mmCIF file of C-alpha atoms in Angstrom:
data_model
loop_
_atom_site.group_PDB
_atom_site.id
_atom_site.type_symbol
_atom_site.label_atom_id
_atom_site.label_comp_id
_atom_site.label_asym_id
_atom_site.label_seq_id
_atom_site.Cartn_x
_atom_site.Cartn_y
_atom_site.Cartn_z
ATOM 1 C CA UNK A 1 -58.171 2.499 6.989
ATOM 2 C CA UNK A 2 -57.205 5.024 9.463
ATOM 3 C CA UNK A 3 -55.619 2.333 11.546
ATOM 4 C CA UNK A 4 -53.732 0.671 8.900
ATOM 5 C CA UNK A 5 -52.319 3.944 7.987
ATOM 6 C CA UNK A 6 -51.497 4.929 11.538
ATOM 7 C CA UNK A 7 -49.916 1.174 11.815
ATOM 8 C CA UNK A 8 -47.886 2.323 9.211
ATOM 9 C CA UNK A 9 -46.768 5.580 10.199
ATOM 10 C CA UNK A 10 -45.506 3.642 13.911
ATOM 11 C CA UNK A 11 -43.617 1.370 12.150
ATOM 12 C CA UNK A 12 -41.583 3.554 9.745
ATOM 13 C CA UNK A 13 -40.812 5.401 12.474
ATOM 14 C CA UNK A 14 -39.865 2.022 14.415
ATOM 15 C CA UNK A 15 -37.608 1.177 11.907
ATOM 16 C CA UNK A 16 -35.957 5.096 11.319
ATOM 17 C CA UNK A 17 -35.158 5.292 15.049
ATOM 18 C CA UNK A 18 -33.723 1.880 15.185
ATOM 19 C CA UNK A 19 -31.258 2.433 12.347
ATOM 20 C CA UNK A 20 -30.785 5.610 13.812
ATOM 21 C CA UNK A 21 -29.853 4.067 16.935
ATOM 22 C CA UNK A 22 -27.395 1.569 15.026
ATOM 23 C CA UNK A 23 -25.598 4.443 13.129
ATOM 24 C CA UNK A 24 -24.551 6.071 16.155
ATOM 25 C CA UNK A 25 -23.811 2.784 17.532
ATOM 26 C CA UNK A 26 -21.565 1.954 14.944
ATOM 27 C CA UNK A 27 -20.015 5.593 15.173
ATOM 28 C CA UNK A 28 -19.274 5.933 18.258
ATOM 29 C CA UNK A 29 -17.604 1.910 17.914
ATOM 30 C CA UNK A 30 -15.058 3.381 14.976
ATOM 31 C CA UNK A 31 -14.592 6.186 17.637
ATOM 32 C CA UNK A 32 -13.091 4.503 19.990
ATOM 33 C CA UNK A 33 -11.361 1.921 17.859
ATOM 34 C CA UNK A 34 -9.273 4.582 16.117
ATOM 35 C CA UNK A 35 -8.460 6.071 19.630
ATOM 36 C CA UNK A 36 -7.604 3.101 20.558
ATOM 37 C CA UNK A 37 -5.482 2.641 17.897
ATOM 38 C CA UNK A 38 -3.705 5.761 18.115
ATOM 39 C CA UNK A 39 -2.399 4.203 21.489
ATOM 40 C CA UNK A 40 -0.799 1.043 19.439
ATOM 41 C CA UNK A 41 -0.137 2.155 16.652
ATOM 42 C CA UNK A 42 3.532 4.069 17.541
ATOM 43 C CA UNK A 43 4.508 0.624 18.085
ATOM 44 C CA UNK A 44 3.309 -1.023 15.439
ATOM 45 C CA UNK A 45 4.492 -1.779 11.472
ATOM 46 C CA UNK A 46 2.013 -3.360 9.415
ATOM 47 C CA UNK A 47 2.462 -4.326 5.446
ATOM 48 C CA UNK A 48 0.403 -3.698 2.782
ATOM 49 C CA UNK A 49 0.408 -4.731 -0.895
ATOM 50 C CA UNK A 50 -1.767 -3.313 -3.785
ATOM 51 C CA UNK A 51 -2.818 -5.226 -6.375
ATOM 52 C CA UNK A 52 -2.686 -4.397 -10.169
ATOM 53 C CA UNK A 53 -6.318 -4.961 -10.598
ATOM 54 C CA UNK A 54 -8.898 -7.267 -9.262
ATOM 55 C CA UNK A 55 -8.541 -9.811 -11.927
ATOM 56 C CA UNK A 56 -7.666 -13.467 -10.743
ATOM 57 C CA UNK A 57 -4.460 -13.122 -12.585
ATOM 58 C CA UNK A 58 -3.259 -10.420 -10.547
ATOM 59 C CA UNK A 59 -4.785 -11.622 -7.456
ATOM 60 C CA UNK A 60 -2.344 -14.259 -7.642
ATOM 61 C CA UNK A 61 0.510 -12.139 -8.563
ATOM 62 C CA UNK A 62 0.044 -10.003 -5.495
ATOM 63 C CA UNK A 63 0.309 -13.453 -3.614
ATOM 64 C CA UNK A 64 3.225 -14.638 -5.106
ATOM 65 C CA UNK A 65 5.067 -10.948 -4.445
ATOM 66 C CA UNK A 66 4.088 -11.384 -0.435
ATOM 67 C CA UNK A 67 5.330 -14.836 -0.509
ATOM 68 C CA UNK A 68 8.985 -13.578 -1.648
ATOM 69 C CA UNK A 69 9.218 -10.509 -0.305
ATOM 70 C CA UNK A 70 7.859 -11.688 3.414
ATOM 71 C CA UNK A 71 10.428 -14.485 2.919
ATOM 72 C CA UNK A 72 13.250 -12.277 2.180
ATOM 73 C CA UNK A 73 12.700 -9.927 4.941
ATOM 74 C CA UNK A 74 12.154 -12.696 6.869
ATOM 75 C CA UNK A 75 15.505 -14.796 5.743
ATOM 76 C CA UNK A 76 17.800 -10.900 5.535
ATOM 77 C CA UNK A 77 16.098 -8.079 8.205
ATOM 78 C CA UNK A 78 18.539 -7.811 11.268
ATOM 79 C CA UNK A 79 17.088 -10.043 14.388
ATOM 80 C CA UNK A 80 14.962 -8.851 16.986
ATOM 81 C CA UNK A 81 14.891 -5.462 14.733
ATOM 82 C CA UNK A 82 12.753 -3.117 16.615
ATOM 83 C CA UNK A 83 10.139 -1.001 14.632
ATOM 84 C CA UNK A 84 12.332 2.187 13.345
ATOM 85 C CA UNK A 85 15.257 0.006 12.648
ATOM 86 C CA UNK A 86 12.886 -2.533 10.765
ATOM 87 C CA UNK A 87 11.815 0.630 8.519
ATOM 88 C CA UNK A 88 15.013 2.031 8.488
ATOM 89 C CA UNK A 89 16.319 -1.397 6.820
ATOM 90 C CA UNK A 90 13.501 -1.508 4.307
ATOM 91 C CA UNK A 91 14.577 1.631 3.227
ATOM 92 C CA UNK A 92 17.644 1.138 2.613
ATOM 93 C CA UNK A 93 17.039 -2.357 1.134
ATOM 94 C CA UNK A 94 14.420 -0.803 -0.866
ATOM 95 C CA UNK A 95 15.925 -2.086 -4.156
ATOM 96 C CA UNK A 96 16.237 -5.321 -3.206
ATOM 97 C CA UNK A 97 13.029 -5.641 -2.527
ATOM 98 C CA UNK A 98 11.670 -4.001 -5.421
ATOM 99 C CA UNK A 99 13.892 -6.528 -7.481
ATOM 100 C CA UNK A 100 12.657 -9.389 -5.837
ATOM 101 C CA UNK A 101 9.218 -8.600 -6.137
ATOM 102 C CA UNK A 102 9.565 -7.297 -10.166
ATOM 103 C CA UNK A 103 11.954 -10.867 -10.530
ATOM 104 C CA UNK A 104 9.091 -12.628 -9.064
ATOM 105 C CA UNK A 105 6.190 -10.987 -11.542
ATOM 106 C CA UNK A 106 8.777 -11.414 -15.082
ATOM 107 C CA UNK A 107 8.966 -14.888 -13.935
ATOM 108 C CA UNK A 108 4.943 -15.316 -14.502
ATOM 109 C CA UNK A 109 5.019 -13.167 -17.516
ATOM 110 C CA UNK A 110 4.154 -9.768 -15.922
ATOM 111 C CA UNK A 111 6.215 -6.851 -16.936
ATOM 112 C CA UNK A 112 4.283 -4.321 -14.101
ATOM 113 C CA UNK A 113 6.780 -2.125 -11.673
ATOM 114 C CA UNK A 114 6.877 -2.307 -8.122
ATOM 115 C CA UNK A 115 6.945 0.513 -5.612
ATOM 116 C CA UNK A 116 7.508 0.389 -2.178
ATOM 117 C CA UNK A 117 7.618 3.317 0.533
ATOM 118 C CA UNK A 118 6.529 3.546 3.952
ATOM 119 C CA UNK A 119 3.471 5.265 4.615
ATOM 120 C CA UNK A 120 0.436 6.532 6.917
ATOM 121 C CA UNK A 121 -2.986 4.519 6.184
ATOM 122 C CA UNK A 122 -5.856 3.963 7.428
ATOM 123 C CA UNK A 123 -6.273 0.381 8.035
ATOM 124 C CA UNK A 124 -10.031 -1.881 8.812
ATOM 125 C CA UNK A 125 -10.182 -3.933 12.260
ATOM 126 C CA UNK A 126 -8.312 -7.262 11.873
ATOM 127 C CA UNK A 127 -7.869 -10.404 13.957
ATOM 128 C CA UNK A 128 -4.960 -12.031 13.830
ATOM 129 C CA UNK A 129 -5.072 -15.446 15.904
ATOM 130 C CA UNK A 130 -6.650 -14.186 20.030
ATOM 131 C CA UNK A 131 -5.311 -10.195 18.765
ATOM 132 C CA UNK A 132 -7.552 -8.164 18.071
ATOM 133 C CA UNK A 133 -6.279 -4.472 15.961
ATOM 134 C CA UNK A 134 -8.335 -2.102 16.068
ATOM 135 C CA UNK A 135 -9.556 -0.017 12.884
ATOM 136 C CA UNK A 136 -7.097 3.544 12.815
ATOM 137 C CA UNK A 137 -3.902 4.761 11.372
ATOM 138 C CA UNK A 138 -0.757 2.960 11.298
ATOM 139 C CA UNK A 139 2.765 3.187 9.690
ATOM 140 C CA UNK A 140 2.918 1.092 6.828
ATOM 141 C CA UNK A 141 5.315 -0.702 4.662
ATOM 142 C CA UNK A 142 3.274 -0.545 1.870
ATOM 143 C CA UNK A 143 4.081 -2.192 -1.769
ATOM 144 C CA UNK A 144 2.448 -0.848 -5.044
ATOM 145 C CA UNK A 145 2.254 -3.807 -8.224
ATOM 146 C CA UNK A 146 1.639 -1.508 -10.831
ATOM 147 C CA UNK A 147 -1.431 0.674 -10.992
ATOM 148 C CA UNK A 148 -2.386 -0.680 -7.430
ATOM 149 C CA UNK A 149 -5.989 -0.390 -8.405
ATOM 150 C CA UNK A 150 -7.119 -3.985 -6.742
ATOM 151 C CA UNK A 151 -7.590 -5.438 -3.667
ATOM 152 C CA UNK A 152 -4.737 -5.158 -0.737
ATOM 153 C CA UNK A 153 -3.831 -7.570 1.217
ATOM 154 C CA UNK A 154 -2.283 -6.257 4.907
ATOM 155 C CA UNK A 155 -0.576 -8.012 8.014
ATOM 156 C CA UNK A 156 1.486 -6.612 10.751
ATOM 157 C CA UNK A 157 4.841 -6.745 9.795
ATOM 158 C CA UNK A 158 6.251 -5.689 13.312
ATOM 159 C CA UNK A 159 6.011 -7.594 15.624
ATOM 160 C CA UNK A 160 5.881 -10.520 13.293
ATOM 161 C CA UNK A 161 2.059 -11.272 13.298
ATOM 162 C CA UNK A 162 2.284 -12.109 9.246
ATOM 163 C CA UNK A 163 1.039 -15.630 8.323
ATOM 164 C CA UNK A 164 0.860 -16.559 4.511
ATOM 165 C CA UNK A 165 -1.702 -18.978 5.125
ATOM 166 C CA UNK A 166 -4.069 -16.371 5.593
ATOM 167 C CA UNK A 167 -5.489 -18.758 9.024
ATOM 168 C CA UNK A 168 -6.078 -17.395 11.827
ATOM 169 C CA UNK A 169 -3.096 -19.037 14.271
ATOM 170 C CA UNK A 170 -1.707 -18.780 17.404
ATOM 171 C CA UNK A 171 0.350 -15.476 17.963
ATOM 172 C CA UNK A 172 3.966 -16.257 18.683
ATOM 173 C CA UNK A 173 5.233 -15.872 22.496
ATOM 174 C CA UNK A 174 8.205 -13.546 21.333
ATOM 175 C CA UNK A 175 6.047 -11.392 19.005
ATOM 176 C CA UNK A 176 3.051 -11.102 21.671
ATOM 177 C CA UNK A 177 6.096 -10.559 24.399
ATOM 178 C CA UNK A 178 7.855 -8.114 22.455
ATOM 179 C CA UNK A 179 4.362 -6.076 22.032
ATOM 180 C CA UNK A 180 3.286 -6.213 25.761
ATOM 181 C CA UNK A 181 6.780 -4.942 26.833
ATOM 182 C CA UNK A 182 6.775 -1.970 24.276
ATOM 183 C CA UNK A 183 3.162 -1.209 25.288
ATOM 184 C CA UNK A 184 2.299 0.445 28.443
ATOM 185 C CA UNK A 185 0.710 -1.999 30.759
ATOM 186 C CA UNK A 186 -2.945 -0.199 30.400
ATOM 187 C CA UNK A 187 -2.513 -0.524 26.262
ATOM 188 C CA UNK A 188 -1.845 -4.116 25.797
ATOM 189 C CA UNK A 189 -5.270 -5.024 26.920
ATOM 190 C CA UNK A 190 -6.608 -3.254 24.302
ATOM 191 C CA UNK A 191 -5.167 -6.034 22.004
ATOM 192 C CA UNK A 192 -7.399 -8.256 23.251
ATOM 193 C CA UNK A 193 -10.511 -8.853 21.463
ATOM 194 C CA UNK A 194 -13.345 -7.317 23.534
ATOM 195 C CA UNK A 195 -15.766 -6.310 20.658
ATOM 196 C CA UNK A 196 -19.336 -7.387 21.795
ATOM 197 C CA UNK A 197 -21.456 -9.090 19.291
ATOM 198 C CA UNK A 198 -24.252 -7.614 17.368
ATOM 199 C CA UNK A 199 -27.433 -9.012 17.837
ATOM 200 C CA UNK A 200 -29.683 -7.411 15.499
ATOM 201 C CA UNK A 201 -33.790 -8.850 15.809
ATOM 202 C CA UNK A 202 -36.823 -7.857 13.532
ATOM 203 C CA UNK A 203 -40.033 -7.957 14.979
ATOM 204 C CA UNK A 204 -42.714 -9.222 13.110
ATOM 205 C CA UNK A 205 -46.431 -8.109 13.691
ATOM 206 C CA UNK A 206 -48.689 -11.079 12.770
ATOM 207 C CA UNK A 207 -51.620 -8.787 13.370
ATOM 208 C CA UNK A 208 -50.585 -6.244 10.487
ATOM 209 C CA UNK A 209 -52.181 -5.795 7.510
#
């Protein structure tokens, strides 16, 4: 009995200093993400749009509002905008947008307003094609469908790395360009997707009992 009970004892403390051991991992990984962040981030506009709620309804709603609103930034924004003047533009165009993206919800039967400001959030690691953003803060454009109580959807809005598709594609040259020459030449690596992966084993005792 003794020996069971001391069999026991090693392995819950096995398992405490292991998970121990992956919480500080993990810690000091969102460490140096968000420092590494902070690094990109000046240069850097990403998009972000609230759902109502997490119903499939509005799920597809906050689709349909990226789709036209990506499109008419896409088809109106001044070319090769550079971050401030991108923001500078959506501010100004702010109605327009808003209208486009209310216009878009009345024509599926949804009455909800729209808000849109620019704003400092926290954003989770993302992958966009071989780039590789790091979990920090970033400047947002950030749209609000009504209550904005459901799940977001995000992209980086400058330089153009939004895709509608929601696939993982190929960066394009004159966004990944226009990056690496705002970026100082130690930062742009950092883009580059370096995180190791995370093996994680359980050993089995057959012996135990």
């Amino acid at each position: 009995m003794k020996s069971v009970s001391y069999r026991h004892k090693w392995l819950i403390c096995s398992l405490a200093c292991f998970f121990t051991a992956f919480l500080i991992a993990v810690s000091a990984n969102t460490c140096k993400q968000e420092a590494d962040a902070s690094r990109i981030a000046p240069y850097v506009l990403r998009f972000h749009i609230l759902a109502e709620s997490n119903s499939k309804t509005d799920q597809e709603l906050k689709l349909k509002v990226r789709d036209q609103v990506l499109s008419y930034i896409r088809e109106n924004a001044p070319d090769h905008a550079g971050k401030e003047e991108l923001a500078s533009w959506l501010l100004s165009h702010k109605e327009e947008v808003v209208f486009k993206a209310e216009q878009t919800l009345a024509d599926s039967g949804c009455e909800a307003y729209v808000y849109l400001n620019l704003s400092h959030d926290h954003f989770p690691a993302r992958t966009y094609g071989n780039a590789f953003f790091p979990c920090g803060y970033y400047d947002a454009a950030r749209i609000t469908i009504g209550k904005g109580k459901g799940r977001n959807w995000w992209c980086v809005l400058y330089p153009r790395f939004c895709f509608l598709d929601e696939a993982c594609r190929e960066i394009p040259e004159e966004s990944r360009r226009e990056l690496q020459e705002k970026l100082n030449q130690g930062d742009y690596p950092l883009l580059k997707d370096h995180r190791p992966e995370l093996n994680i084993r359980f050993f089995f005792f057959p012996d135990f009992q």
